[in-house]
mmCIF file with all atom_site columns, C-alpha atoms in Angstrom:
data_model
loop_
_atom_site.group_PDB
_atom_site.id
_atom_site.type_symbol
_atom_site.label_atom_id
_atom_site.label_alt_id
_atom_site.label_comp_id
_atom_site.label_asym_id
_atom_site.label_entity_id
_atom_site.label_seq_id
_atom_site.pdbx_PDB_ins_code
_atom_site.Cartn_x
_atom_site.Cartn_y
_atom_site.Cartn_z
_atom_site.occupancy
_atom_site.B_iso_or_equiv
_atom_site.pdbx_formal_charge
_atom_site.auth_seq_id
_atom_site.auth_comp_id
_atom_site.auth_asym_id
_atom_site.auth_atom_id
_atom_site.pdbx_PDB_model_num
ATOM 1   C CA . UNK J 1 1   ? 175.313 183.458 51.536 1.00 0.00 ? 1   UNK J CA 1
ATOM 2   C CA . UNK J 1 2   ? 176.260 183.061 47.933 1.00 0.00 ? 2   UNK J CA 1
ATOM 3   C CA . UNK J 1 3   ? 179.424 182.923 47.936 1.00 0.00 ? 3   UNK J CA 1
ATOM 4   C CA . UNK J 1 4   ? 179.177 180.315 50.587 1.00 0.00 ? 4   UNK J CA 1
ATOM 5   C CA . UNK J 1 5   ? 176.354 178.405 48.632 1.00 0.00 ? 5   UNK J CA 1
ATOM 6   C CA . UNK J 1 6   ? 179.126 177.997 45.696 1.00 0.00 ? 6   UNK J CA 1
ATOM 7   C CA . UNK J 1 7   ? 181.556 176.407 47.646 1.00 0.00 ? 7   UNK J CA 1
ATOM 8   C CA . UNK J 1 8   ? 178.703 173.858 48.861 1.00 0.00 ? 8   UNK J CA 1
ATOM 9   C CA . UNK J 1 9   ? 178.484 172.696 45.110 1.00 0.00 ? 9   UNK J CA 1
ATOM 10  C CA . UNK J 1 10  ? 182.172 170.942 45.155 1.00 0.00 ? 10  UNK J CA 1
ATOM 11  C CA . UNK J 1 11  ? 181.427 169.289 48.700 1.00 0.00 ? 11  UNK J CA 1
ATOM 12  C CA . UNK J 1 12  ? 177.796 168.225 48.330 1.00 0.00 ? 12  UNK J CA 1
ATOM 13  C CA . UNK J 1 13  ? 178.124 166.697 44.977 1.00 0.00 ? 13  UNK J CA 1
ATOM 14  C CA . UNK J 1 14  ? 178.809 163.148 46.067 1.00 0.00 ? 14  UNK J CA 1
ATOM 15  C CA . UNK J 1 15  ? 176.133 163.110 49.135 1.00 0.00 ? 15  UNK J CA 1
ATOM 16  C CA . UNK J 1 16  ? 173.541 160.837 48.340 1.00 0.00 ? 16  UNK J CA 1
ATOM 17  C CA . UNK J 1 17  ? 170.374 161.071 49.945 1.00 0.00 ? 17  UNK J CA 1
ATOM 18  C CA . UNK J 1 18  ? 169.684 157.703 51.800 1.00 0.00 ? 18  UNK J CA 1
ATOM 19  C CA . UNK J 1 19  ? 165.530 158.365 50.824 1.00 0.00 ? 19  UNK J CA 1
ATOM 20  C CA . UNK J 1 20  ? 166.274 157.323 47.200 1.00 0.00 ? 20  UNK J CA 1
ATOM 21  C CA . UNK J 1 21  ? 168.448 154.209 48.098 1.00 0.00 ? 21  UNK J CA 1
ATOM 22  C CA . UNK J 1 22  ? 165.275 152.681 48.817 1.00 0.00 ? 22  UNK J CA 1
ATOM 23  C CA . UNK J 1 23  ? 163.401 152.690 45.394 1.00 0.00 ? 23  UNK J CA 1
ATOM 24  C CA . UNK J 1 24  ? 165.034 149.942 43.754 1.00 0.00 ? 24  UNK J CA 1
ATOM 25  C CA . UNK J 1 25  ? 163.508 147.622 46.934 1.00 0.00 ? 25  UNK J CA 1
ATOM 26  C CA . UNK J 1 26  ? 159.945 149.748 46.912 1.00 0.00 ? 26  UNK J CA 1
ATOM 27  C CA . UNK J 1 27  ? 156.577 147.684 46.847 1.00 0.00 ? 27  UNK J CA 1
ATOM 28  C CA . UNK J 1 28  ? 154.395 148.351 44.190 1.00 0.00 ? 28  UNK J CA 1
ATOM 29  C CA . UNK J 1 29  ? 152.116 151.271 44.941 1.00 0.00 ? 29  UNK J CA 1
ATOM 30  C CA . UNK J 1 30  ? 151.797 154.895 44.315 1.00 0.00 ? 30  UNK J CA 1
ATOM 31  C CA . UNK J 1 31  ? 154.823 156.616 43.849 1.00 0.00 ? 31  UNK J CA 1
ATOM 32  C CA . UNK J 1 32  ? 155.315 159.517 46.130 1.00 0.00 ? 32  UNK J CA 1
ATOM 33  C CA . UNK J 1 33  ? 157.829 162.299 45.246 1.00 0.00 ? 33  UNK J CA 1
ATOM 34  C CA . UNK J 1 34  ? 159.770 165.478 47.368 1.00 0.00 ? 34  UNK J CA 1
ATOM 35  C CA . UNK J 1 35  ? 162.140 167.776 46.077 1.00 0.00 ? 35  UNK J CA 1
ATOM 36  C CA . UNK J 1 36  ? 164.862 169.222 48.169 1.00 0.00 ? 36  UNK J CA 1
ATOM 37  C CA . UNK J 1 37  ? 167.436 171.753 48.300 1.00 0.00 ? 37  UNK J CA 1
ATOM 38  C CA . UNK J 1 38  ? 169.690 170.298 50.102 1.00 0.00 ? 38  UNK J CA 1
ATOM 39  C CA . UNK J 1 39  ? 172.642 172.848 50.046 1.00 0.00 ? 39  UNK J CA 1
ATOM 40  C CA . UNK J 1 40  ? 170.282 175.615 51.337 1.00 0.00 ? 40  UNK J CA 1
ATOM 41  C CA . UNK J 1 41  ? 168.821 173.350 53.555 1.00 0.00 ? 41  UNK J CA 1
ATOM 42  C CA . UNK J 1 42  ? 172.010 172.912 55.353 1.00 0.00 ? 42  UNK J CA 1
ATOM 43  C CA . UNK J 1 43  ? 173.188 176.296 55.282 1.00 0.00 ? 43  UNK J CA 1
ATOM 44  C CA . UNK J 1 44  ? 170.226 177.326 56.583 1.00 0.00 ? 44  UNK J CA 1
ATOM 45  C CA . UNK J 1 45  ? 170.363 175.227 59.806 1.00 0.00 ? 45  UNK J CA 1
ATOM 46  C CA . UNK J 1 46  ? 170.972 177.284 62.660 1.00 0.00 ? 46  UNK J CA 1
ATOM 47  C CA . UNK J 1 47  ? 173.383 175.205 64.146 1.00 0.00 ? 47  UNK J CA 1
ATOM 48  C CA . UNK J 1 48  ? 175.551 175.864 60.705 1.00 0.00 ? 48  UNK J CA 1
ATOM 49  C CA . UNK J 1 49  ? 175.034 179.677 60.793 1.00 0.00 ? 49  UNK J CA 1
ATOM 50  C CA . UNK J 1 50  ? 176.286 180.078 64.197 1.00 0.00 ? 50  UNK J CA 1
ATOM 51  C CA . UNK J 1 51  ? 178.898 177.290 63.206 1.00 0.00 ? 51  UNK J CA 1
ATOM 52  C CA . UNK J 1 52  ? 179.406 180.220 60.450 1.00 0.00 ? 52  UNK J CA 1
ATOM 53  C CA . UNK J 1 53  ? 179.934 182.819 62.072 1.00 0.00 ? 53  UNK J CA 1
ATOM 54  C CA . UNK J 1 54  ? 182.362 181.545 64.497 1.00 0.00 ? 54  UNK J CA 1
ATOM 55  C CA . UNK J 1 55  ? 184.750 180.543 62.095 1.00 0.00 ? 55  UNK J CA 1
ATOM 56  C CA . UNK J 1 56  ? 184.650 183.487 60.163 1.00 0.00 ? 56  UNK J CA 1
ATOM 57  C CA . UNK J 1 57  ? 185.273 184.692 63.904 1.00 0.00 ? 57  UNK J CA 1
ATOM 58  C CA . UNK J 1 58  ? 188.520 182.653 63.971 1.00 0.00 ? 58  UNK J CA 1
ATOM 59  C CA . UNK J 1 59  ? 189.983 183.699 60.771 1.00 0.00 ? 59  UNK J CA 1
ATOM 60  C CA . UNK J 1 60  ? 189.548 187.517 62.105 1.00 0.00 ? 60  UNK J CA 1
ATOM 61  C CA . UNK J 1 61  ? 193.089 187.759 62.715 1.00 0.00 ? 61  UNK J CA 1
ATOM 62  C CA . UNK J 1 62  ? 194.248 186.928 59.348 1.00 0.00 ? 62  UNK J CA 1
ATOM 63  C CA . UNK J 1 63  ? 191.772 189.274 57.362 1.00 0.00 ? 63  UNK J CA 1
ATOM 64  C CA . UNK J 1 64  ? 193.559 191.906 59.607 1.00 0.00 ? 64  UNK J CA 1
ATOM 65  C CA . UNK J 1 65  ? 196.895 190.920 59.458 1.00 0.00 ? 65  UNK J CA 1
ATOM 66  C CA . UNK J 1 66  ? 196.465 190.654 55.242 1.00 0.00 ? 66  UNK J CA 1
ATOM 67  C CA . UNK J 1 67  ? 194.562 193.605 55.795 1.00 0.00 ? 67  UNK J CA 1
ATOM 68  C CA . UNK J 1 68  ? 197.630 195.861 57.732 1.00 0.00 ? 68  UNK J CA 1
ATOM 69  C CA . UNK J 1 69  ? 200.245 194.183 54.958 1.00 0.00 ? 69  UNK J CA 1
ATOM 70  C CA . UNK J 1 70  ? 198.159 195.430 52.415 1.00 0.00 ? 70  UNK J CA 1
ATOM 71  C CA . UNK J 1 71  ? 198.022 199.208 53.324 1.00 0.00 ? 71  UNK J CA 1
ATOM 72  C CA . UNK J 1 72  ? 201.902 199.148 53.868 1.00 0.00 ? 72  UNK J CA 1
ATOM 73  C CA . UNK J 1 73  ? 202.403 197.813 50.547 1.00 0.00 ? 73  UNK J CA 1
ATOM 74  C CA . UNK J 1 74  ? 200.220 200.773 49.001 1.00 0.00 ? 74  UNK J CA 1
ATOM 75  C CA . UNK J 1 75  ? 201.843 203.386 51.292 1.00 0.00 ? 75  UNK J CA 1
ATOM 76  C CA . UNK J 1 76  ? 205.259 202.235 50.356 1.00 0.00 ? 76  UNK J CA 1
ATOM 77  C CA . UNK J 1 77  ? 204.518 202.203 46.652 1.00 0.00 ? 77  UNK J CA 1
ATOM 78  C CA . UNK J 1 78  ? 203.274 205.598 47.108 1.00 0.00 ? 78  UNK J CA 1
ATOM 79  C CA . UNK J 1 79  ? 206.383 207.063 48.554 1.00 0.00 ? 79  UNK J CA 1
ATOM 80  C CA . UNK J 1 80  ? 208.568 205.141 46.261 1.00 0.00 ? 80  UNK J CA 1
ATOM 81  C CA . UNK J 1 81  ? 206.658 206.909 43.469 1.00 0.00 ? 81  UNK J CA 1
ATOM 82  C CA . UNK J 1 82  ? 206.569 210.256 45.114 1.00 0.00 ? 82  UNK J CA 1
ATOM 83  C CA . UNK J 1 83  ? 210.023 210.438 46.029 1.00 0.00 ? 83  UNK J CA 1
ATOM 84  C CA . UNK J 1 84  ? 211.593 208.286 43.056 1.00 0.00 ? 84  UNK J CA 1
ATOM 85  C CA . UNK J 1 85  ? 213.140 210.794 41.014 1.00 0.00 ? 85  UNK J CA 1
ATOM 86  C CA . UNK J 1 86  ? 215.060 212.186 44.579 1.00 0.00 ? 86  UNK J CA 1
ATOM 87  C CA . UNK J 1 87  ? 216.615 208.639 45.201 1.00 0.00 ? 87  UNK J CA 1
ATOM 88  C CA . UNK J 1 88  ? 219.338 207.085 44.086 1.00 0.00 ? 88  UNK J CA 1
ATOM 89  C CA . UNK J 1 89  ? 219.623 203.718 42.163 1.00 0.00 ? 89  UNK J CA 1
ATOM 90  C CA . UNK J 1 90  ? 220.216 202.046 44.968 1.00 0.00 ? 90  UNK J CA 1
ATOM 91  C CA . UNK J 1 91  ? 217.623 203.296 46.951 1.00 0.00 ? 91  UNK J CA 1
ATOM 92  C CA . UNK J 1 92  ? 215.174 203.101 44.635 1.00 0.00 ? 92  UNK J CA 1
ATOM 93  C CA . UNK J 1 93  ? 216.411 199.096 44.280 1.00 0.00 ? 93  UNK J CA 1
ATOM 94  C CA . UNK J 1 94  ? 216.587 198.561 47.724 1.00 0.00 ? 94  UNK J CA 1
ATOM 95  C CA . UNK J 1 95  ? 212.319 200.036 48.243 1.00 0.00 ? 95  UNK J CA 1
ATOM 96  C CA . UNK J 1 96  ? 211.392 198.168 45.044 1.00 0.00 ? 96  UNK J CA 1
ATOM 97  C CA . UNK J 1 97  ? 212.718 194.895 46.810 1.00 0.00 ? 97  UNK J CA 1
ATOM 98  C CA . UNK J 1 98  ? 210.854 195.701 50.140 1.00 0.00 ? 98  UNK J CA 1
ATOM 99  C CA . UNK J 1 99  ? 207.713 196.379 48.388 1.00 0.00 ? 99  UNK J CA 1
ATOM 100 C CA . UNK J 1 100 ? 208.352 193.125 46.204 1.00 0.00 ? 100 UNK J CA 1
ATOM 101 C CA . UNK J 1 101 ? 209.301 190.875 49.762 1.00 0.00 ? 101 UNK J CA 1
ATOM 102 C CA . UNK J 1 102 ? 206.505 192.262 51.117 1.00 0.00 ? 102 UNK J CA 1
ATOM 103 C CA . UNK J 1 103 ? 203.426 191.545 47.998 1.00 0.00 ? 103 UNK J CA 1
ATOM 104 C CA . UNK J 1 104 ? 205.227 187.862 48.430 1.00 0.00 ? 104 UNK J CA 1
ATOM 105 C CA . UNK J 1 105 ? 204.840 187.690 51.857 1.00 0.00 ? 105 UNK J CA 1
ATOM 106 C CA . UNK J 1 106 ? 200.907 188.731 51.513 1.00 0.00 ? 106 UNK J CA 1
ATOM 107 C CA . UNK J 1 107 ? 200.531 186.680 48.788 1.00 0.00 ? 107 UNK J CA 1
ATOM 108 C CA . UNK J 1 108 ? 201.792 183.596 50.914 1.00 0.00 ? 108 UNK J CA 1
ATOM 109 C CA . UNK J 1 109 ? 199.721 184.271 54.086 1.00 0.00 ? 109 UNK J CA 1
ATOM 110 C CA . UNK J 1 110 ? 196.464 184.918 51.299 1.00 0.00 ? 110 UNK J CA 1
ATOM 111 C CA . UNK J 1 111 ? 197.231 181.540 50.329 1.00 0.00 ? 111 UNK J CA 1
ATOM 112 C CA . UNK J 1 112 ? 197.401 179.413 52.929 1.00 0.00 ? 112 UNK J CA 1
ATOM 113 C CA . UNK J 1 113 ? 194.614 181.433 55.127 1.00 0.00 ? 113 UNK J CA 1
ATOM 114 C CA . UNK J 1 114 ? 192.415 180.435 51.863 1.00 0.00 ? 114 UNK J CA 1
ATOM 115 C CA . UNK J 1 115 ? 193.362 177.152 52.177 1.00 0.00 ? 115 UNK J CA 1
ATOM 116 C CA . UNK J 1 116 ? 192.936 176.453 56.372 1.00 0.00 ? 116 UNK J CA 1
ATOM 117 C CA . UNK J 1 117 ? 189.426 178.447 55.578 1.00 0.00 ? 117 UNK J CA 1
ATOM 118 C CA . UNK J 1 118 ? 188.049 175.880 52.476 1.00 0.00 ? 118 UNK J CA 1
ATOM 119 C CA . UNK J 1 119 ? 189.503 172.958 55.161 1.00 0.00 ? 119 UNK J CA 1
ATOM 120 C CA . UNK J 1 120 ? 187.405 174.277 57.810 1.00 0.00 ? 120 UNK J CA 1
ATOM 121 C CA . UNK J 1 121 ? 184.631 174.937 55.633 1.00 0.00 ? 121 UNK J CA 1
ATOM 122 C CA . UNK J 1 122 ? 184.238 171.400 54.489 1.00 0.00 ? 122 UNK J CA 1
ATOM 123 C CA . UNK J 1 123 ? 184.656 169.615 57.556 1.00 0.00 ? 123 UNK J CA 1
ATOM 124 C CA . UNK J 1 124 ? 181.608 172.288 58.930 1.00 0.00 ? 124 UNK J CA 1
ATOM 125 C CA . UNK J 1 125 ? 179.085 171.624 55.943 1.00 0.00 ? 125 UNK J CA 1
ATOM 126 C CA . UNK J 1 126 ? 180.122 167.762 55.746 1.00 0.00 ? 126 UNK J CA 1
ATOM 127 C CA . UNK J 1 127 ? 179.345 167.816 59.802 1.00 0.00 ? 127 UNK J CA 1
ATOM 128 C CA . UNK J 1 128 ? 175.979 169.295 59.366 1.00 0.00 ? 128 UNK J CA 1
ATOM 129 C CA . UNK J 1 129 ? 175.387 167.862 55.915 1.00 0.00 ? 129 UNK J CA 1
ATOM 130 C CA . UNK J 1 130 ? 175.499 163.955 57.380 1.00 0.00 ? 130 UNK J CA 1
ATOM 131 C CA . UNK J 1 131 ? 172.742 165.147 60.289 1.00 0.00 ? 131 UNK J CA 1
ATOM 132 C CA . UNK J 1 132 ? 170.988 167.107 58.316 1.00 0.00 ? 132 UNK J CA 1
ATOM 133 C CA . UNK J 1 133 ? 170.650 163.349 55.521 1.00 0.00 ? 133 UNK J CA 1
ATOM 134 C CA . UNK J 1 134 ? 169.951 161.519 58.919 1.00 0.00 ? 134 UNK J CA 1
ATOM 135 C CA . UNK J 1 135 ? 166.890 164.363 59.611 1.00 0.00 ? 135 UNK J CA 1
ATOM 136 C CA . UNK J 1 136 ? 165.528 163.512 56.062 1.00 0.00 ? 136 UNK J CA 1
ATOM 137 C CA . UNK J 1 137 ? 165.839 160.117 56.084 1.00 0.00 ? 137 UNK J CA 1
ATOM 138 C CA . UNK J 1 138 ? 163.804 159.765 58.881 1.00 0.00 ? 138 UNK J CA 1
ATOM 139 C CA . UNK J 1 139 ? 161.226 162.220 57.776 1.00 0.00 ? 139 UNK J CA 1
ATOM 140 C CA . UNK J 1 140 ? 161.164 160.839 54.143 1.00 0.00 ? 140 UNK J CA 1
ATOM 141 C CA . UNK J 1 141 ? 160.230 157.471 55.413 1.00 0.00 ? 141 UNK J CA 1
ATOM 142 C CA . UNK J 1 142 ? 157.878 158.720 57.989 1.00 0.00 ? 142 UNK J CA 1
ATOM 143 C CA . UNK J 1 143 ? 156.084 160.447 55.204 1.00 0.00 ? 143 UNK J CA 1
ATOM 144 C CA . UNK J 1 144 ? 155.941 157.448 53.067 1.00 0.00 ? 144 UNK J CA 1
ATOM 145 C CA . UNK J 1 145 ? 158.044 159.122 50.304 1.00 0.00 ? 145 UNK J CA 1
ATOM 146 C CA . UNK J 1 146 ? 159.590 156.823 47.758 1.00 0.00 ? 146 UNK J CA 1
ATOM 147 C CA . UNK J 1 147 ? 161.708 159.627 46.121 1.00 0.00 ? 147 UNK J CA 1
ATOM 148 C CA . UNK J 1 148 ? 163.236 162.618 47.036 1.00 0.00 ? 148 UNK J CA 1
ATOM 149 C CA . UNK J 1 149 ? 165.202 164.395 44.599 1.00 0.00 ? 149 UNK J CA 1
ATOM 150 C CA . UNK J 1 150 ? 167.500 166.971 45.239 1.00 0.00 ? 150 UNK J CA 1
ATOM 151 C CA . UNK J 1 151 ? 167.102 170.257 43.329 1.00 0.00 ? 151 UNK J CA 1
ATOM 152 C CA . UNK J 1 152 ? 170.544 172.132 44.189 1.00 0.00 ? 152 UNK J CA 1
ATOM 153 C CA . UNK J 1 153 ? 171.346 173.420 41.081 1.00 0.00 ? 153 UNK J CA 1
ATOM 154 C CA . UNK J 1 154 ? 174.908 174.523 41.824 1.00 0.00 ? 154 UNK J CA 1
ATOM 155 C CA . UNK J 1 155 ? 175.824 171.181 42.106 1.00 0.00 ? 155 UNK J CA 1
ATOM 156 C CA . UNK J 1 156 ? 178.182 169.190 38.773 1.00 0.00 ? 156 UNK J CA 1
ATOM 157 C CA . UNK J 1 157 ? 175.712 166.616 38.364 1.00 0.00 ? 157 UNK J CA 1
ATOM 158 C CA . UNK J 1 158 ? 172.209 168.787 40.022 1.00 0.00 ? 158 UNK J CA 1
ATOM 159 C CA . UNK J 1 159 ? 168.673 167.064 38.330 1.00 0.00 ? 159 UNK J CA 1
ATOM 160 C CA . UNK J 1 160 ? 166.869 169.007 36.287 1.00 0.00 ? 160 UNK J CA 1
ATOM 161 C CA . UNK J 1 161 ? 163.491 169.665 38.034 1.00 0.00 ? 161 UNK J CA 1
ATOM 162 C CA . UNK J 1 162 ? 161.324 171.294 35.056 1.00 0.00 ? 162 UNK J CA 1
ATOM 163 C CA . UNK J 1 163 ? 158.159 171.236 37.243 1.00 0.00 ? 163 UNK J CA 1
ATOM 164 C CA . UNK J 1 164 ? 157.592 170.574 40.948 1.00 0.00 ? 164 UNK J CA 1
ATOM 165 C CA . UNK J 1 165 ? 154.413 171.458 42.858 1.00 0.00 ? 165 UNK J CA 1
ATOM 166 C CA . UNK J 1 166 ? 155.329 173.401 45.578 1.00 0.00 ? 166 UNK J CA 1
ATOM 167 C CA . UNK J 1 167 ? 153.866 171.564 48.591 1.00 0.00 ? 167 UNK J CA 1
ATOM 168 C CA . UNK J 1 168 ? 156.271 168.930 47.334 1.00 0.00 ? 168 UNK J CA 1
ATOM 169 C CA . UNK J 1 169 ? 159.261 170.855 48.423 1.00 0.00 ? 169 UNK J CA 1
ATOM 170 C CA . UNK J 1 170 ? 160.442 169.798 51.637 1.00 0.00 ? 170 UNK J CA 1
ATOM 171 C CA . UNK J 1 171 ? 163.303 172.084 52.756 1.00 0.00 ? 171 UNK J CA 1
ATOM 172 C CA . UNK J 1 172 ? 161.989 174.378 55.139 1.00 0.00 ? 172 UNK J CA 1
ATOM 173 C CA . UNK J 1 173 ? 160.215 170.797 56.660 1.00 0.00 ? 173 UNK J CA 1
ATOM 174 C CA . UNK J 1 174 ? 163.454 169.352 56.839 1.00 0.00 ? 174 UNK J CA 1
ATOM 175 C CA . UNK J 1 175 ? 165.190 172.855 58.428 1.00 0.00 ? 175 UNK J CA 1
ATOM 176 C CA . UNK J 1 176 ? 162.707 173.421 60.707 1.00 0.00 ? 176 UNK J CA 1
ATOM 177 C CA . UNK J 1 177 ? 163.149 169.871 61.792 1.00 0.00 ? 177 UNK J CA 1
ATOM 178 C CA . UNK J 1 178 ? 166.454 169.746 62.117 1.00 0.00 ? 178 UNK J CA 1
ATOM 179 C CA . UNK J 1 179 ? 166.717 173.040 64.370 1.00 0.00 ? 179 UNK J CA 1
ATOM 180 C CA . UNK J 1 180 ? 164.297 171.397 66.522 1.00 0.00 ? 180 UNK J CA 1
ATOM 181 C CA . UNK J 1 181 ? 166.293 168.061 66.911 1.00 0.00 ? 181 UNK J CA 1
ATOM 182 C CA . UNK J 1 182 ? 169.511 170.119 67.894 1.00 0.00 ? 182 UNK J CA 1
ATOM 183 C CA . UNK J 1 183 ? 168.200 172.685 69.713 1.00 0.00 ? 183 UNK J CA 1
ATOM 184 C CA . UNK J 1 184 ? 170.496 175.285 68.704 1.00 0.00 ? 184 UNK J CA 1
ATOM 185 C CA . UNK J 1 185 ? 168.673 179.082 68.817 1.00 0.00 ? 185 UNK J CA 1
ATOM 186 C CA . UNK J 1 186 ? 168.148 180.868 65.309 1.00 0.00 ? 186 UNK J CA 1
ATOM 187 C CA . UNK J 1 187 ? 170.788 183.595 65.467 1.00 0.00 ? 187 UNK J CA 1
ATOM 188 C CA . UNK J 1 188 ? 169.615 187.257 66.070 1.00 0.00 ? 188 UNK J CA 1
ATOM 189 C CA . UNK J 1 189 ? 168.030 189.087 63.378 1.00 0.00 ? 189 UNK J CA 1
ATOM 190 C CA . UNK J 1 190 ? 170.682 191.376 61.615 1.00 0.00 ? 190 UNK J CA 1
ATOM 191 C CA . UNK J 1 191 ? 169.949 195.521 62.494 1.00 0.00 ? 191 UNK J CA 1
ATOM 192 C CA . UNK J 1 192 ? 168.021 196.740 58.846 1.00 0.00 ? 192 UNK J CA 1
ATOM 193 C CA . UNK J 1 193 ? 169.892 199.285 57.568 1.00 0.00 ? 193 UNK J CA 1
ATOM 194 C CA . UNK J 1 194 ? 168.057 202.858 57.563 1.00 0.00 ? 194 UNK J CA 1
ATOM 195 C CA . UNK J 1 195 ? 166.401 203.486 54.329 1.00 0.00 ? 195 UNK J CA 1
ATOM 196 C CA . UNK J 1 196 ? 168.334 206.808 52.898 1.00 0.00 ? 196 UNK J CA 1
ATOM 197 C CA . UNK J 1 197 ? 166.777 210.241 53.726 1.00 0.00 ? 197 UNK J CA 1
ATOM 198 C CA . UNK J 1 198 ? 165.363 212.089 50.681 1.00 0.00 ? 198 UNK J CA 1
ATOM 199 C CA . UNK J 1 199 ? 167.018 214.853 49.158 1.00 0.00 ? 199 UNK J CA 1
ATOM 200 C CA . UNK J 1 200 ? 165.174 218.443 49.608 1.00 0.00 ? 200 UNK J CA 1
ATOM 201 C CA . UNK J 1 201 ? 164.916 219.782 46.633 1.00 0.00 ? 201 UNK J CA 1
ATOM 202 C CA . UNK J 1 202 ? 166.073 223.314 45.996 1.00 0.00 ? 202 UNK J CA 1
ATOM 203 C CA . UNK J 1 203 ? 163.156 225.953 44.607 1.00 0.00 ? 203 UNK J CA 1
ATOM 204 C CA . UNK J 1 204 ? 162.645 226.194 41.160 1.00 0.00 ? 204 UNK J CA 1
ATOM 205 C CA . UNK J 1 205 ? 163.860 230.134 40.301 1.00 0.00 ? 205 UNK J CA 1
ATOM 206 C CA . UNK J 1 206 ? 161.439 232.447 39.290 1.00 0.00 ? 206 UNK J CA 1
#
C-alpha cells in the first residue's frame, strides 16, 4: 500500500478534521488530546480496500493492452536489429517508423490510463475520506477530546508529533468503527507465500 499511501499525501492535505474546529470555542478544563493517522486510517477501511481492488479490477484491460504493445515493440526492435544489416534503407526506415508509431502510441495510452486512474483514485479516497471525518467527529466528541491531531507524515504540511503516548492514538478506534458503521466485510486474507525449501547440502569430500 505504499505507493497508494503517497498519492493520499496530495489529496488529504487540505482535509481538516472537524474535532479541532472546536478548540477555539472549548470551555475551560482539561485539555484532552488524540493523534491520528488519518491516511492509513482510510486506506485501511474495508469498504476502501474492496473499493481498491475493484478499480484496479477496471483498469485490467489497459495494463494488458500497454502490456501486449509493449512486447511488440521489443520483438520488433529485436528483428530490426537482427536482420538490419540484410535490409535495405528503406526497409530499415520503414521498421524504425513502425517501432517509433508504435512507442508513441504506448506512450499515449500510458498517459491517459495514468491520468483516468489518479481521477478515480481521488474521487475513491475523497469518498471514504469525508465518512471516515464524519466517524471521528462523532467519536472525538463522544470521547470528550478537545484535539485531535493528525500524524500523517506524508502529507506537505503533516505536524510534527515528537512524543505521543500510545493509548492516545486513535486509528485502529476510528477503523474499526467505521467498518462497523458500513458494514462492508474485511476482504479475505491474502494466500502466504511458502517459505523457500532449504538447499541439501552436498558431502564434504574426503
Amino acid at each position: 500500500m505504499k505507493r497508494v499511501f503517497a498519492l493520499f499525501a496530495a489529496l488529504s492535505s487540505g482535509l481538516i478534521l472537524s474535532a479541532t474546529a472546536q478548540t477555539a470555542t472549548a470551555p475551560a478544563g482539561p485539555v484532552k488530546i488524540a493523534v491520528i493517522s488519518f491516511q492509513a486510517a482510510v486506506g485501511q477501511t474495508n469498504e476502501f480496500q474492496r473499493d481498491f481492488a475493484d478499480l484496479q479490477k477496471k483498469f485490467e484491460p489497459q495494463r494488458t493492452q500497454l502490456k501486449t504493445l509493449s512486447d511488440e515493440i521489443d520483438s520488433l526492435t529485436k528483428a530490426l536489429q537482427a536482420q538490419g544489416e540484410k535490409l535495405s534503407e528503406a526497409e530499415r526506415a520503414s521498421r524504425s517508423k513502425i517501432i517509433e508509431d508504435k512507442k508513441k502510441q504506448a506512450q499515449r495510452l500510458g498517459q491517459d490510463a495514468q491520468a483516468d486512474f489518479q481521477q478515480a483514485m481521488q474521487q475513491l479516497f475523497g469518498t471514504v475520506a469525508t465518512k471516515v471525518d464524519e466517524v471521528l467527529t462523532s467519536y472525538a466528541k463522544e470521547q470528550g477530546f478537545t484535539l485531535v491531531i493528525d500524524e500523517s507524515q506524508a502529507q506537505q504540511s503533516a505536524p510534527v508529533v515528537l512524543y505521543a503516548n500510545p493509548t492516545s492514538d486513535i486509528t485502529k478506534t476510528v477503523i474499526d468503527a467505521y467498518n462497523l458503521k458500513s458494514g462492508v466485510p474485511a476482504p479475505p486474507a491474502q494466500p502466504a507465500a511458502a517459505a523457500p525449501k532449504p538447499v541439501a547440502k552436498a558431502p564434504a569430500a574426503k
